[in-house]
Short mmCIF file of C-alpha atoms and ligand atoms in Angstrom, two decimals:
data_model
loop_
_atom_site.label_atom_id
_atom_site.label_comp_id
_atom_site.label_asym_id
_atom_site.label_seq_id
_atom_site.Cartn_x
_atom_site.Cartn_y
_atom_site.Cartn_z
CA UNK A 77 0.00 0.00 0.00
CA UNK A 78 2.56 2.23 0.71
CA UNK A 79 4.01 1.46 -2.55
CA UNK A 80 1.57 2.33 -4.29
CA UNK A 81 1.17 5.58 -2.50
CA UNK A 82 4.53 6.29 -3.11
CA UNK A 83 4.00 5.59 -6.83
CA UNK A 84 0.91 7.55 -7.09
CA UNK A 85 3.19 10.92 -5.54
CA UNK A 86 5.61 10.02 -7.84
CA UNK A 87 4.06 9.76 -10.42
CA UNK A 88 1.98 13.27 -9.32
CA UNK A 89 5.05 14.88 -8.86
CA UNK A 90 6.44 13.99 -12.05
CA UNK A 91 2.96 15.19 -13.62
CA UNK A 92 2.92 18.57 -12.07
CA UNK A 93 7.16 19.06 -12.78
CA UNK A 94 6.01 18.19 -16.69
CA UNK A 95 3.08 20.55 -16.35
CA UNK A 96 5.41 23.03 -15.06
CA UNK A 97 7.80 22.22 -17.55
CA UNK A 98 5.11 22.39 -20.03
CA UNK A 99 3.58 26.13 -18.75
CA UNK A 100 6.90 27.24 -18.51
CA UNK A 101 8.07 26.16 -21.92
CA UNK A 102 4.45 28.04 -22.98
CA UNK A 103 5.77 31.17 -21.03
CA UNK A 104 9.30 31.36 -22.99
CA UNK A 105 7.94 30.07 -26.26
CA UNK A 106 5.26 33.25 -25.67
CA UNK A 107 8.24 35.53 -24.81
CA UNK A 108 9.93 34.96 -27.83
CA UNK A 109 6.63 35.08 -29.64
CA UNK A 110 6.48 38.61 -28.12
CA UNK A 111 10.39 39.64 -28.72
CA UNK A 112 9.55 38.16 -32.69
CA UNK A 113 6.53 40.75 -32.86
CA UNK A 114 8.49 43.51 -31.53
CA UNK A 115 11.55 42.77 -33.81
CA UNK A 116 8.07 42.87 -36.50
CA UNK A 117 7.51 46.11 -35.32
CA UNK A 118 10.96 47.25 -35.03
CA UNK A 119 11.56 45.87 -38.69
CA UNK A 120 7.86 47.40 -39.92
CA UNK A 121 8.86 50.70 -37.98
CA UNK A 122 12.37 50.31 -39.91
CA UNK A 123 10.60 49.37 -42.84
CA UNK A 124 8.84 52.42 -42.70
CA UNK A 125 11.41 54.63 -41.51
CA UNK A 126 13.52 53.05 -44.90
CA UNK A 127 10.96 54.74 -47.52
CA UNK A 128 11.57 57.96 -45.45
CA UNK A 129 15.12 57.73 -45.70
CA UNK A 130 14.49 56.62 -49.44
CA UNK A 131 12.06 59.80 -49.66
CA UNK A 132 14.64 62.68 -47.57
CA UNK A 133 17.47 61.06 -50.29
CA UNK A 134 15.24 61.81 -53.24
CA UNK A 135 14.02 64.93 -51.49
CA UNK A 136 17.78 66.22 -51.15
CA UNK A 137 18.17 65.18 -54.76
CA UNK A 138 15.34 66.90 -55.30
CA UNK A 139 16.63 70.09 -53.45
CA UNK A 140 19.64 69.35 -55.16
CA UNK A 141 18.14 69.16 -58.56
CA UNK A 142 16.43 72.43 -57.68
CA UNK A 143 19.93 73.92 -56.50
CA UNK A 144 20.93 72.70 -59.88
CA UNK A 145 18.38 73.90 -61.58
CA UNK A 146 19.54 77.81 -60.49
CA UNK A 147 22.76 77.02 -61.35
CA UNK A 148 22.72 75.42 -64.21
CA UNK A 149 19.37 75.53 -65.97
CA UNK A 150 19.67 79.15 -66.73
CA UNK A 151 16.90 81.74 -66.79
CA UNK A 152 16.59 84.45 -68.99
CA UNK A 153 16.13 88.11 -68.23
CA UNK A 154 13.88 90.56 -70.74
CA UNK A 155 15.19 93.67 -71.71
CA UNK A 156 12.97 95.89 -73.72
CA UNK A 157 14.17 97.95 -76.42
CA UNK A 158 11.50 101.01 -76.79
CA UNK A 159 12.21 104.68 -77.98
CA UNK A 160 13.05 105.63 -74.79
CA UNK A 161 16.05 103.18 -74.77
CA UNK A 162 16.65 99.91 -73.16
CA UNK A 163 14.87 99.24 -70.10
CA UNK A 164 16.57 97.63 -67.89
CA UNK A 165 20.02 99.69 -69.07
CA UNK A 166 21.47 97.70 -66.44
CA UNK A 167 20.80 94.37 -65.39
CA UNK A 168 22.75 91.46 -63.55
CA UNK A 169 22.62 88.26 -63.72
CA UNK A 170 24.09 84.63 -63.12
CA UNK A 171 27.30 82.79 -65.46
CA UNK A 172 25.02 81.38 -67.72
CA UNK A 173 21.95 83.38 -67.98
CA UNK A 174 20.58 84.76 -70.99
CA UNK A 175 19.60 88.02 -71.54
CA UNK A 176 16.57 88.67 -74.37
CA UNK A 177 16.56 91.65 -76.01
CA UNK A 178 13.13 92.76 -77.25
CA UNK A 179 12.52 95.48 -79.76
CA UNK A 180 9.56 97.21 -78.95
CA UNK A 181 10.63 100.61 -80.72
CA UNK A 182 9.51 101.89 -83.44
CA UNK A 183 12.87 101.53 -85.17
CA UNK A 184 15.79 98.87 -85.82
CA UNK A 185 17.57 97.32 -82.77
CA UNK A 186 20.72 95.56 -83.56
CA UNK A 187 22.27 94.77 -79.95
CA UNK A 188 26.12 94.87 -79.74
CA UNK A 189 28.86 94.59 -76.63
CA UNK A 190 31.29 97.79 -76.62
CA UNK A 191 32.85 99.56 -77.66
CA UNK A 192 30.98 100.68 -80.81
CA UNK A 193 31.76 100.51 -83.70
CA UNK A 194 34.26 97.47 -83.26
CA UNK A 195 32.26 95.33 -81.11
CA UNK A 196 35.61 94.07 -79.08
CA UNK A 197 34.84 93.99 -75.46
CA UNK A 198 32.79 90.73 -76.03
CA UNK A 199 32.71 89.92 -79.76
CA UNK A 200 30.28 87.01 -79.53
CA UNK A 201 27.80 89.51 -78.00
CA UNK A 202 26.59 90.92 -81.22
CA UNK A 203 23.43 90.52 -82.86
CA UNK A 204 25.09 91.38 -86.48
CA UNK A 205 21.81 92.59 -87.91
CA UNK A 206 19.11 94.76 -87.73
CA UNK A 207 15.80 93.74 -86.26
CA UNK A 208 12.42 95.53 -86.30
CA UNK A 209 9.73 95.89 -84.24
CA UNK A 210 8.52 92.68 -82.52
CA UNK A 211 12.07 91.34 -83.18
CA UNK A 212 14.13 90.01 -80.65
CA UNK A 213 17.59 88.81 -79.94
CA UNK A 214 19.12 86.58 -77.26
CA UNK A 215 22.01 85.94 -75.51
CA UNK A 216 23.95 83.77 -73.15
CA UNK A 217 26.39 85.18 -71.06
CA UNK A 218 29.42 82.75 -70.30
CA UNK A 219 32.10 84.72 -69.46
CA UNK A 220 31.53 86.85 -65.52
CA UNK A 221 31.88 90.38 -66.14
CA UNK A 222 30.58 93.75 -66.75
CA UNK A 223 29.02 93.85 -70.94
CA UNK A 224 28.12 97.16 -71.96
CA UNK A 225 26.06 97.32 -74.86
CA UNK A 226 24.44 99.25 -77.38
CA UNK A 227 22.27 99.75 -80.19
CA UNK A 228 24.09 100.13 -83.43
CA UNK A 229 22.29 101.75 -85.22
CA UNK A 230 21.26 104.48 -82.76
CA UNK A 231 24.72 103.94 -80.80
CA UNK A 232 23.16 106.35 -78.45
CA UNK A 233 21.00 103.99 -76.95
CA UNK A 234 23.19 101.64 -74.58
CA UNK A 235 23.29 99.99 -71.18
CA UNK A 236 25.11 97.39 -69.25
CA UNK A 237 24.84 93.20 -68.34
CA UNK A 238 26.48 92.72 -65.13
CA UNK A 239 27.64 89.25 -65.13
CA UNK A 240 28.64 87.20 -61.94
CU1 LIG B 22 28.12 99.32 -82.48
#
């Protein structure tokens, strides 16, 4: 009898160690199951931080682009030619801008560099014709520094592109 009481504890004791073993094993297999859904969330957060560090790189390319675009997509300032003269007789601008001359007088424009007649200063910088009204002419400034100009054919007419 006392045997099989013994037997019975044992085997009772053994039963509650393997359902101890058994919650237990629950418990740390849980744990992990928790740490692996963090580490989900960690890698989602990650995940979604990535795209934002894929976005900012794009965005500074983007801000890069634009600081690209001022410097090297050039714009292109409007001077009017009218009777009055060239308006604005002096403008400045970036390396690389242009600068479009519009003839809105009632005569000829034909926009040269200095000094007139020879043209020398900037020799590129000369329209070599005559335009009328509604013509224009255009030009891109590559070399930084001060281009006076004029209108030669009423020489009198002049002004100045600051370039730097
Ligand atoms: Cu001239």
């Amino acid at each position: 009898m006392g045997n099989k009481n013994t037997i019975i504890w044992i085997i009772v004791v053994v039963i509650i160690i393997i359902l101890g073993v058994v919650v237990v094993g629950n418990r740390k297999a849980q744990a992990p199951a928790n740490v692996q859904n963090q580490t989900q969330e960690e890698s989602t957060a990650e995940e979604e931080s990535l795209p934002n560090n894929e976005v900012l790189p794009i965005g500074n390319n983007q801000s890069e682009g634009s600081a690209n675009t001022d410097t090297q997509v050039s714009s292109t300032a409007i001077v009017t030619y009218t009777d009055e003269g060239f308006s604005p007789s002096t403008l400045e601008i970036k390396l690389g801008d242009s600068v479009m001359f519009v003839n809105e007088s009632s005569g000829g424009m034909w926009v040269a560099s200095g000094p007139h007649p020879t043209h020398t200063l900037l020799p590129s910088f000369d329209q070599k014709k005559t335009v009328q009204t509604g013509g224009t002419y255009t030009y891109t400034f590559t070399q930084a520094g001060e281009w006076p100009f004029h209108n030669h054919v009423k020489s009198s007419e002049f002004g100045k592109v600051i370039v730097k």
